Short mmCIF file of N, CA and C in Angstrom, two decimals:
data_model
loop_
_atom_site.label_atom_id
_atom_site.label_comp_id
_atom_site.label_asym_id
_atom_site.label_seq_id
_atom_site.Cartn_x
_atom_site.Cartn_y
_atom_site.Cartn_z
N MET A 1 -17.36 -83.04 -56.83
CA MET A 1 -16.66 -82.83 -55.58
C MET A 1 -15.95 -84.12 -55.18
N PRO A 2 -14.76 -84.04 -54.62
CA PRO A 2 -14.03 -85.24 -54.22
C PRO A 2 -14.82 -86.03 -53.18
N GLY A 3 -14.88 -87.37 -53.39
CA GLY A 3 -15.54 -88.23 -52.42
C GLY A 3 -17.05 -88.22 -52.49
N GLN A 4 -17.64 -87.43 -53.40
CA GLN A 4 -19.08 -87.35 -53.50
C GLN A 4 -19.52 -88.04 -54.80
N ARG A 5 -20.52 -88.91 -54.67
CA ARG A 5 -21.01 -89.62 -55.83
C ARG A 5 -21.98 -88.75 -56.60
N VAL A 6 -21.81 -88.70 -57.90
CA VAL A 6 -22.69 -87.90 -58.74
C VAL A 6 -23.65 -88.84 -59.45
N ARG A 7 -24.94 -88.55 -59.36
CA ARG A 7 -25.95 -89.35 -60.05
C ARG A 7 -26.38 -88.60 -61.30
N HIS A 8 -26.55 -89.33 -62.36
CA HIS A 8 -26.98 -88.73 -63.62
C HIS A 8 -28.38 -89.24 -63.97
N HIS A 9 -29.24 -88.35 -64.38
CA HIS A 9 -30.60 -88.68 -64.84
C HIS A 9 -30.81 -87.95 -66.16
N GLU A 10 -31.68 -88.52 -66.91
CA GLU A 10 -32.15 -87.79 -68.08
C GLU A 10 -33.56 -87.33 -67.77
N ILE A 11 -33.80 -86.06 -67.95
CA ILE A 11 -35.12 -85.49 -67.72
C ILE A 11 -35.56 -84.85 -69.02
N PRO A 12 -36.67 -85.31 -69.57
CA PRO A 12 -37.13 -84.70 -70.81
C PRO A 12 -37.54 -83.25 -70.57
N ILE A 13 -37.12 -82.38 -71.44
CA ILE A 13 -37.49 -80.98 -71.33
C ILE A 13 -38.71 -80.75 -72.21
N PRO A 14 -39.80 -80.34 -71.60
CA PRO A 14 -41.02 -80.14 -72.39
C PRO A 14 -40.92 -78.90 -73.26
N ARG A 15 -41.90 -78.74 -74.09
CA ARG A 15 -41.97 -77.59 -75.01
C ARG A 15 -41.92 -76.27 -74.23
N GLU A 16 -42.44 -76.26 -72.98
CA GLU A 16 -42.46 -75.04 -72.17
C GLU A 16 -41.05 -74.61 -71.77
N GLY A 17 -40.09 -75.53 -71.82
CA GLY A 17 -38.72 -75.18 -71.51
C GLY A 17 -38.28 -75.64 -70.14
N LEU A 18 -37.23 -75.02 -69.65
CA LEU A 18 -36.59 -75.36 -68.39
C LEU A 18 -36.44 -74.07 -67.58
N VAL A 19 -36.81 -74.11 -66.33
CA VAL A 19 -36.62 -72.96 -65.44
C VAL A 19 -35.27 -73.15 -64.76
N ILE A 20 -34.43 -72.12 -64.79
CA ILE A 20 -33.13 -72.16 -64.14
C ILE A 20 -33.19 -71.19 -62.97
N ALA A 21 -32.92 -71.72 -61.75
CA ALA A 21 -33.10 -70.91 -60.55
C ALA A 21 -31.87 -70.96 -59.65
N PRO A 22 -31.26 -69.80 -59.38
CA PRO A 22 -30.16 -69.77 -58.43
C PRO A 22 -30.71 -69.90 -57.01
N SER A 23 -29.91 -70.46 -56.12
CA SER A 23 -30.34 -70.63 -54.73
C SER A 23 -29.16 -70.41 -53.79
N LEU A 24 -29.42 -69.65 -52.74
CA LEU A 24 -28.42 -69.47 -51.69
C LEU A 24 -28.39 -70.68 -50.77
N PHE A 25 -29.43 -71.52 -50.83
CA PHE A 25 -29.58 -72.58 -49.85
C PHE A 25 -29.37 -73.98 -50.40
N ALA A 26 -29.34 -74.15 -51.70
CA ALA A 26 -29.15 -75.48 -52.28
C ALA A 26 -27.72 -75.95 -52.01
N PRO A 27 -27.57 -77.17 -51.53
CA PRO A 27 -26.22 -77.67 -51.26
C PRO A 27 -25.44 -77.95 -52.54
N GLY A 28 -26.14 -78.11 -53.65
CA GLY A 28 -25.52 -78.37 -54.94
C GLY A 28 -26.61 -78.35 -55.99
N PRO A 29 -26.24 -78.62 -57.24
CA PRO A 29 -27.26 -78.58 -58.29
C PRO A 29 -28.30 -79.68 -58.08
N MET A 30 -29.54 -79.38 -58.43
CA MET A 30 -30.61 -80.38 -58.36
C MET A 30 -31.65 -80.03 -59.40
N VAL A 31 -32.37 -81.04 -59.83
CA VAL A 31 -33.43 -80.85 -60.80
C VAL A 31 -34.74 -81.26 -60.16
N LEU A 32 -35.72 -80.39 -60.27
CA LEU A 32 -37.06 -80.68 -59.77
C LEU A 32 -37.96 -80.90 -60.98
N ASP A 33 -38.77 -81.95 -60.94
CA ASP A 33 -39.67 -82.16 -62.07
C ASP A 33 -40.72 -81.06 -62.10
N ALA A 34 -41.49 -81.00 -63.18
CA ALA A 34 -42.45 -79.91 -63.36
C ALA A 34 -43.46 -79.86 -62.22
N GLU A 35 -43.89 -81.02 -61.73
CA GLU A 35 -44.88 -81.05 -60.66
C GLU A 35 -44.29 -80.55 -59.35
N THR A 36 -43.10 -81.02 -58.99
CA THR A 36 -42.45 -80.61 -57.75
C THR A 36 -42.04 -79.14 -57.80
N GLY A 37 -41.50 -78.71 -58.94
CA GLY A 37 -41.05 -77.33 -59.08
C GLY A 37 -42.18 -76.34 -59.14
N GLY A 38 -43.37 -76.79 -59.54
CA GLY A 38 -44.54 -75.91 -59.57
C GLY A 38 -44.47 -74.83 -60.62
N GLN A 39 -43.66 -75.02 -61.65
CA GLN A 39 -43.50 -73.99 -62.68
C GLN A 39 -44.02 -74.45 -64.04
N ASP A 40 -44.70 -75.59 -64.11
CA ASP A 40 -45.14 -76.20 -65.37
C ASP A 40 -43.96 -76.55 -66.27
N ALA A 41 -42.80 -76.64 -65.69
CA ALA A 41 -41.59 -77.03 -66.41
C ALA A 41 -40.58 -77.52 -65.37
N PRO A 42 -39.65 -78.37 -65.77
CA PRO A 42 -38.62 -78.78 -64.81
C PRO A 42 -37.82 -77.56 -64.35
N VAL A 43 -37.29 -77.65 -63.13
CA VAL A 43 -36.52 -76.55 -62.56
C VAL A 43 -35.11 -77.06 -62.25
N LEU A 44 -34.12 -76.40 -62.81
CA LEU A 44 -32.73 -76.68 -62.49
C LEU A 44 -32.30 -75.67 -61.44
N VAL A 45 -32.01 -76.15 -60.24
CA VAL A 45 -31.59 -75.29 -59.13
C VAL A 45 -30.09 -75.43 -58.99
N TYR A 46 -29.40 -74.30 -58.92
CA TYR A 46 -27.95 -74.36 -58.72
C TYR A 46 -27.56 -73.43 -57.59
N ASN A 47 -26.49 -73.81 -56.90
CA ASN A 47 -26.03 -73.07 -55.74
C ASN A 47 -25.22 -71.85 -56.16
N VAL A 48 -25.47 -70.74 -55.49
CA VAL A 48 -24.63 -69.55 -55.65
C VAL A 48 -24.06 -69.22 -54.27
N SER A 49 -22.83 -68.84 -54.25
CA SER A 49 -22.17 -68.49 -52.99
C SER A 49 -21.78 -67.02 -53.03
N PRO A 50 -22.56 -66.18 -52.39
CA PRO A 50 -22.24 -64.75 -52.41
C PRO A 50 -21.00 -64.45 -51.57
N THR A 51 -20.35 -63.37 -51.92
CA THR A 51 -19.24 -62.91 -51.10
C THR A 51 -19.82 -62.38 -49.78
N THR A 52 -18.98 -62.14 -48.82
CA THR A 52 -19.44 -61.62 -47.53
C THR A 52 -20.14 -60.28 -47.72
N ASP A 53 -19.59 -59.41 -48.56
CA ASP A 53 -20.21 -58.10 -48.80
C ASP A 53 -21.56 -58.25 -49.49
N THR A 54 -21.64 -59.14 -50.47
CA THR A 54 -22.91 -59.35 -51.17
C THR A 54 -23.96 -59.90 -50.22
N ALA A 55 -23.58 -60.87 -49.40
CA ALA A 55 -24.53 -61.46 -48.45
C ALA A 55 -25.04 -60.40 -47.47
N ALA A 56 -24.14 -59.56 -46.98
CA ALA A 56 -24.55 -58.50 -46.04
C ALA A 56 -25.50 -57.53 -46.74
N GLY A 57 -25.20 -57.21 -48.00
CA GLY A 57 -26.06 -56.32 -48.77
C GLY A 57 -27.44 -56.91 -49.00
N LEU A 58 -27.50 -58.21 -49.29
CA LEU A 58 -28.79 -58.88 -49.49
C LEU A 58 -29.62 -58.81 -48.22
N ARG A 59 -29.00 -59.09 -47.10
CA ARG A 59 -29.71 -59.07 -45.81
C ARG A 59 -30.23 -57.66 -45.52
N GLN A 60 -29.39 -56.65 -45.75
CA GLN A 60 -29.79 -55.26 -45.51
C GLN A 60 -30.95 -54.89 -46.43
N GLN A 61 -30.85 -55.28 -47.71
CA GLN A 61 -31.90 -54.94 -48.67
C GLN A 61 -33.21 -55.62 -48.27
N GLN A 62 -33.14 -56.89 -47.83
CA GLN A 62 -34.34 -57.59 -47.41
C GLN A 62 -34.98 -56.89 -46.21
N GLU A 63 -34.16 -56.45 -45.25
CA GLU A 63 -34.68 -55.77 -44.07
C GLU A 63 -35.34 -54.44 -44.47
N GLU A 64 -34.69 -53.68 -45.36
CA GLU A 64 -35.27 -52.41 -45.81
C GLU A 64 -36.57 -52.65 -46.57
N ASP A 65 -36.59 -53.68 -47.43
CA ASP A 65 -37.80 -54.01 -48.18
C ASP A 65 -38.93 -54.39 -47.23
N ARG A 66 -38.61 -55.21 -46.21
CA ARG A 66 -39.63 -55.65 -45.26
C ARG A 66 -40.16 -54.45 -44.47
N THR A 67 -39.28 -53.57 -44.04
CA THR A 67 -39.70 -52.39 -43.28
C THR A 67 -40.60 -51.50 -44.13
N ALA A 68 -40.20 -51.26 -45.38
CA ALA A 68 -41.02 -50.43 -46.27
C ALA A 68 -42.37 -51.08 -46.55
N ALA A 69 -42.37 -52.39 -46.77
CA ALA A 69 -43.62 -53.11 -47.04
C ALA A 69 -44.54 -53.06 -45.83
N LEU A 70 -43.97 -53.19 -44.64
CA LEU A 70 -44.77 -53.13 -43.42
C LEU A 70 -45.41 -51.75 -43.27
N SER A 71 -44.67 -50.70 -43.54
CA SER A 71 -45.22 -49.34 -43.48
C SER A 71 -46.30 -49.15 -44.54
N ASP A 72 -46.08 -49.70 -45.74
CA ASP A 72 -47.09 -49.59 -46.80
C ASP A 72 -48.37 -50.31 -46.40
N LEU A 73 -48.21 -51.46 -45.76
CA LEU A 73 -49.36 -52.27 -45.38
C LEU A 73 -50.14 -51.67 -44.21
N LEU A 74 -49.43 -51.31 -43.16
CA LEU A 74 -50.07 -50.88 -41.92
C LEU A 74 -50.17 -49.38 -41.75
N GLY A 75 -49.38 -48.64 -42.47
CA GLY A 75 -49.23 -47.22 -42.22
C GLY A 75 -48.01 -47.03 -41.34
N HIS A 76 -47.34 -45.92 -41.50
CA HIS A 76 -46.07 -45.67 -40.82
C HIS A 76 -46.21 -45.74 -39.29
N THR A 77 -47.21 -45.07 -38.74
CA THR A 77 -47.36 -45.02 -37.28
C THR A 77 -47.69 -46.38 -36.71
N ARG A 78 -48.64 -47.10 -37.32
CA ARG A 78 -49.01 -48.41 -36.79
C ARG A 78 -47.85 -49.39 -36.91
N ALA A 79 -47.08 -49.31 -38.00
CA ALA A 79 -45.90 -50.16 -38.15
C ALA A 79 -44.89 -49.86 -37.04
N ASN A 80 -44.72 -48.59 -36.71
CA ASN A 80 -43.81 -48.22 -35.62
C ASN A 80 -44.31 -48.73 -34.27
N VAL A 81 -45.62 -48.68 -34.05
CA VAL A 81 -46.18 -49.21 -32.80
C VAL A 81 -45.90 -50.71 -32.73
N LEU A 82 -46.12 -51.42 -33.82
CA LEU A 82 -45.86 -52.86 -33.84
C LEU A 82 -44.37 -53.14 -33.57
N GLU A 83 -43.50 -52.38 -34.22
CA GLU A 83 -42.05 -52.53 -34.01
C GLU A 83 -41.65 -52.27 -32.56
N SER A 84 -42.36 -51.37 -31.90
CA SER A 84 -41.99 -51.01 -30.52
C SER A 84 -42.29 -52.13 -29.53
N LEU A 85 -42.97 -53.17 -30.00
CA LEU A 85 -43.36 -54.26 -29.11
C LEU A 85 -42.39 -55.43 -29.16
N ARG A 86 -41.15 -55.16 -29.47
CA ARG A 86 -40.15 -56.24 -29.50
C ARG A 86 -40.02 -56.90 -28.12
N SER A 87 -40.37 -56.15 -27.09
CA SER A 87 -40.48 -56.71 -25.74
C SER A 87 -41.76 -56.11 -25.15
N PRO A 88 -42.41 -56.79 -24.20
CA PRO A 88 -43.68 -56.29 -23.64
C PRO A 88 -43.52 -54.89 -23.04
N VAL A 89 -44.43 -54.00 -23.42
CA VAL A 89 -44.37 -52.61 -22.93
C VAL A 89 -45.78 -52.08 -22.68
N SER A 90 -45.85 -51.00 -21.91
CA SER A 90 -47.12 -50.34 -21.60
C SER A 90 -47.43 -49.28 -22.65
N ILE A 91 -48.67 -48.83 -22.64
CA ILE A 91 -49.06 -47.75 -23.54
C ILE A 91 -48.22 -46.50 -23.26
N SER A 92 -47.97 -46.23 -21.98
CA SER A 92 -47.18 -45.04 -21.62
C SER A 92 -45.79 -45.10 -22.22
N GLU A 93 -45.17 -46.29 -22.18
CA GLU A 93 -43.82 -46.43 -22.72
C GLU A 93 -43.82 -46.28 -24.24
N ILE A 94 -44.81 -46.87 -24.91
CA ILE A 94 -44.90 -46.72 -26.38
C ILE A 94 -45.11 -45.25 -26.72
N SER A 95 -46.00 -44.60 -25.98
CA SER A 95 -46.29 -43.19 -26.20
C SER A 95 -45.02 -42.35 -26.06
N ARG A 96 -44.24 -42.64 -25.03
CA ARG A 96 -43.00 -41.89 -24.80
C ARG A 96 -41.99 -42.16 -25.91
N ARG A 97 -41.79 -43.44 -26.25
CA ARG A 97 -40.80 -43.80 -27.27
C ARG A 97 -41.11 -43.19 -28.63
N LEU A 98 -42.40 -43.19 -29.00
CA LEU A 98 -42.78 -42.76 -30.34
C LEU A 98 -43.31 -41.33 -30.39
N ASP A 99 -43.36 -40.67 -29.23
CA ASP A 99 -43.87 -39.30 -29.14
C ASP A 99 -45.29 -39.21 -29.72
N LEU A 100 -46.14 -40.11 -29.23
CA LEU A 100 -47.55 -40.15 -29.65
C LEU A 100 -48.43 -39.99 -28.41
N SER A 101 -49.65 -39.54 -28.61
CA SER A 101 -50.58 -39.41 -27.49
C SER A 101 -51.06 -40.79 -27.05
N HIS A 102 -51.48 -40.88 -25.78
CA HIS A 102 -52.02 -42.15 -25.27
C HIS A 102 -53.21 -42.62 -26.10
N PRO A 103 -54.20 -41.74 -26.42
CA PRO A 103 -55.34 -42.19 -27.21
C PRO A 103 -54.94 -42.73 -28.59
N SER A 104 -53.95 -42.10 -29.21
CA SER A 104 -53.49 -42.56 -30.52
C SER A 104 -52.87 -43.96 -30.41
N VAL A 105 -52.01 -44.15 -29.42
CA VAL A 105 -51.38 -45.45 -29.21
C VAL A 105 -52.45 -46.50 -28.91
N SER A 106 -53.41 -46.14 -28.07
CA SER A 106 -54.48 -47.05 -27.71
C SER A 106 -55.29 -47.49 -28.93
N ARG A 107 -55.61 -46.56 -29.83
CA ARG A 107 -56.35 -46.89 -31.05
C ARG A 107 -55.54 -47.85 -31.93
N HIS A 108 -54.25 -47.55 -32.11
CA HIS A 108 -53.41 -48.42 -32.94
C HIS A 108 -53.28 -49.81 -32.32
N LEU A 109 -53.11 -49.88 -31.01
CA LEU A 109 -53.02 -51.18 -30.34
C LEU A 109 -54.32 -51.96 -30.47
N GLY A 110 -55.45 -51.26 -30.42
CA GLY A 110 -56.74 -51.93 -30.59
C GLY A 110 -56.84 -52.62 -31.96
N VAL A 111 -56.42 -51.92 -33.00
CA VAL A 111 -56.44 -52.49 -34.35
C VAL A 111 -55.48 -53.68 -34.42
N LEU A 112 -54.30 -53.52 -33.85
CA LEU A 112 -53.31 -54.60 -33.88
C LEU A 112 -53.78 -55.82 -33.07
N ARG A 113 -54.47 -55.58 -31.95
CA ARG A 113 -55.01 -56.70 -31.17
C ARG A 113 -56.08 -57.44 -31.98
N ARG A 114 -56.98 -56.69 -32.61
CA ARG A 114 -58.04 -57.31 -33.41
C ARG A 114 -57.48 -58.08 -34.59
N SER A 115 -56.33 -57.67 -35.10
CA SER A 115 -55.71 -58.38 -36.23
C SER A 115 -54.95 -59.62 -35.77
N GLY A 116 -54.79 -59.78 -34.45
CA GLY A 116 -54.11 -60.95 -33.92
C GLY A 116 -52.60 -60.82 -33.85
N THR A 117 -52.07 -59.63 -34.06
CA THR A 117 -50.62 -59.44 -34.04
C THR A 117 -50.10 -59.00 -32.67
N VAL A 118 -51.02 -58.56 -31.81
CA VAL A 118 -50.64 -58.05 -30.49
C VAL A 118 -51.59 -58.64 -29.45
N ALA A 119 -51.06 -58.91 -28.27
CA ALA A 119 -51.87 -59.37 -27.14
C ALA A 119 -51.56 -58.47 -25.95
N ALA A 120 -52.54 -58.34 -25.06
CA ALA A 120 -52.37 -57.54 -23.85
C ALA A 120 -52.44 -58.47 -22.65
N GLU A 121 -51.64 -58.18 -21.64
CA GLU A 121 -51.68 -58.97 -20.41
C GLU A 121 -51.49 -58.06 -19.21
N ARG A 122 -52.22 -58.38 -18.15
CA ARG A 122 -52.12 -57.59 -16.92
C ARG A 122 -50.97 -58.11 -16.08
N ARG A 123 -50.18 -57.21 -15.57
CA ARG A 123 -49.14 -57.53 -14.58
C ARG A 123 -49.30 -56.53 -13.46
N ASP A 124 -49.77 -57.03 -12.34
CA ASP A 124 -50.10 -56.17 -11.20
C ASP A 124 -51.11 -55.13 -11.66
N ASN A 125 -50.78 -53.85 -11.55
CA ASN A 125 -51.73 -52.81 -11.96
C ASN A 125 -51.36 -52.21 -13.31
N LEU A 126 -50.61 -52.95 -14.12
CA LEU A 126 -50.12 -52.45 -15.41
C LEU A 126 -50.54 -53.40 -16.52
N THR A 127 -50.97 -52.85 -17.64
CA THR A 127 -51.26 -53.66 -18.82
C THR A 127 -50.08 -53.55 -19.77
N LEU A 128 -49.50 -54.69 -20.10
CA LEU A 128 -48.38 -54.74 -21.04
C LEU A 128 -48.86 -55.33 -22.36
N HIS A 129 -48.33 -54.80 -23.42
CA HIS A 129 -48.67 -55.26 -24.76
C HIS A 129 -47.46 -55.96 -25.34
N ARG A 130 -47.72 -57.08 -26.01
CA ARG A 130 -46.62 -57.87 -26.57
C ARG A 130 -47.04 -58.41 -27.93
N LEU A 131 -46.04 -58.83 -28.71
CA LEU A 131 -46.30 -59.45 -30.00
C LEU A 131 -46.82 -60.87 -29.80
N THR A 132 -47.75 -61.27 -30.63
CA THR A 132 -48.16 -62.68 -30.69
C THR A 132 -47.21 -63.37 -31.68
N HIS A 133 -47.40 -64.67 -31.86
CA HIS A 133 -46.59 -65.37 -32.86
C HIS A 133 -46.82 -64.77 -34.25
N LEU A 134 -48.07 -64.40 -34.54
CA LEU A 134 -48.36 -63.77 -35.83
C LEU A 134 -47.64 -62.43 -35.94
N GLY A 135 -47.63 -61.65 -34.88
CA GLY A 135 -46.93 -60.37 -34.89
C GLY A 135 -45.44 -60.55 -35.12
N GLU A 136 -44.87 -61.56 -34.49
CA GLU A 136 -43.45 -61.85 -34.70
C GLU A 136 -43.19 -62.24 -36.15
N ALA A 137 -44.09 -63.05 -36.72
CA ALA A 137 -43.93 -63.46 -38.12
C ALA A 137 -44.04 -62.26 -39.05
N VAL A 138 -44.97 -61.36 -38.76
CA VAL A 138 -45.14 -60.15 -39.60
C VAL A 138 -43.86 -59.32 -39.58
N LEU A 139 -43.22 -59.24 -38.41
CA LEU A 139 -41.99 -58.47 -38.29
C LEU A 139 -40.76 -59.23 -38.78
N GLY A 140 -40.94 -60.52 -39.05
CA GLY A 140 -39.83 -61.31 -39.56
C GLY A 140 -38.89 -61.79 -38.50
N ARG A 141 -39.34 -61.87 -37.26
CA ARG A 141 -38.49 -62.39 -36.19
C ARG A 141 -38.28 -63.87 -36.39
N LYS A 142 -37.10 -64.32 -36.02
CA LYS A 142 -36.75 -65.72 -36.20
C LYS A 142 -36.59 -66.43 -34.87
N ASP A 143 -37.12 -65.88 -33.81
CA ASP A 143 -36.95 -66.49 -32.48
C ASP A 143 -37.62 -67.83 -32.39
#
């Protein structure tokens, strides 16, 4: 690249070979030694620049994969209950949104609270349920 200094190193390639890894985030090519790369072999990382359509497709595919994995892990209904907590809500509101009975929502929230993904807080005479930091991480929120 113009104006950028290029450094050259020689890195011995062991019998195990060389791992070549594309990266959306690498600013340019880089080599990681076997210890840093964690692959028992040096890793050559190179930058790939997807087109706008490809990038949008990757993001959509990741979201679909995450949603499917969450349903596989928690079950469809419990995953939906967790998703419904993007903002603090009451059991009645979750029940209405998801067309579930109050006892069913209450049972799912109990499991989610015990897992540390949901917290409950009293506001006046109403109990609101919200995501914890762990719940946000499970859902992949970047807030």
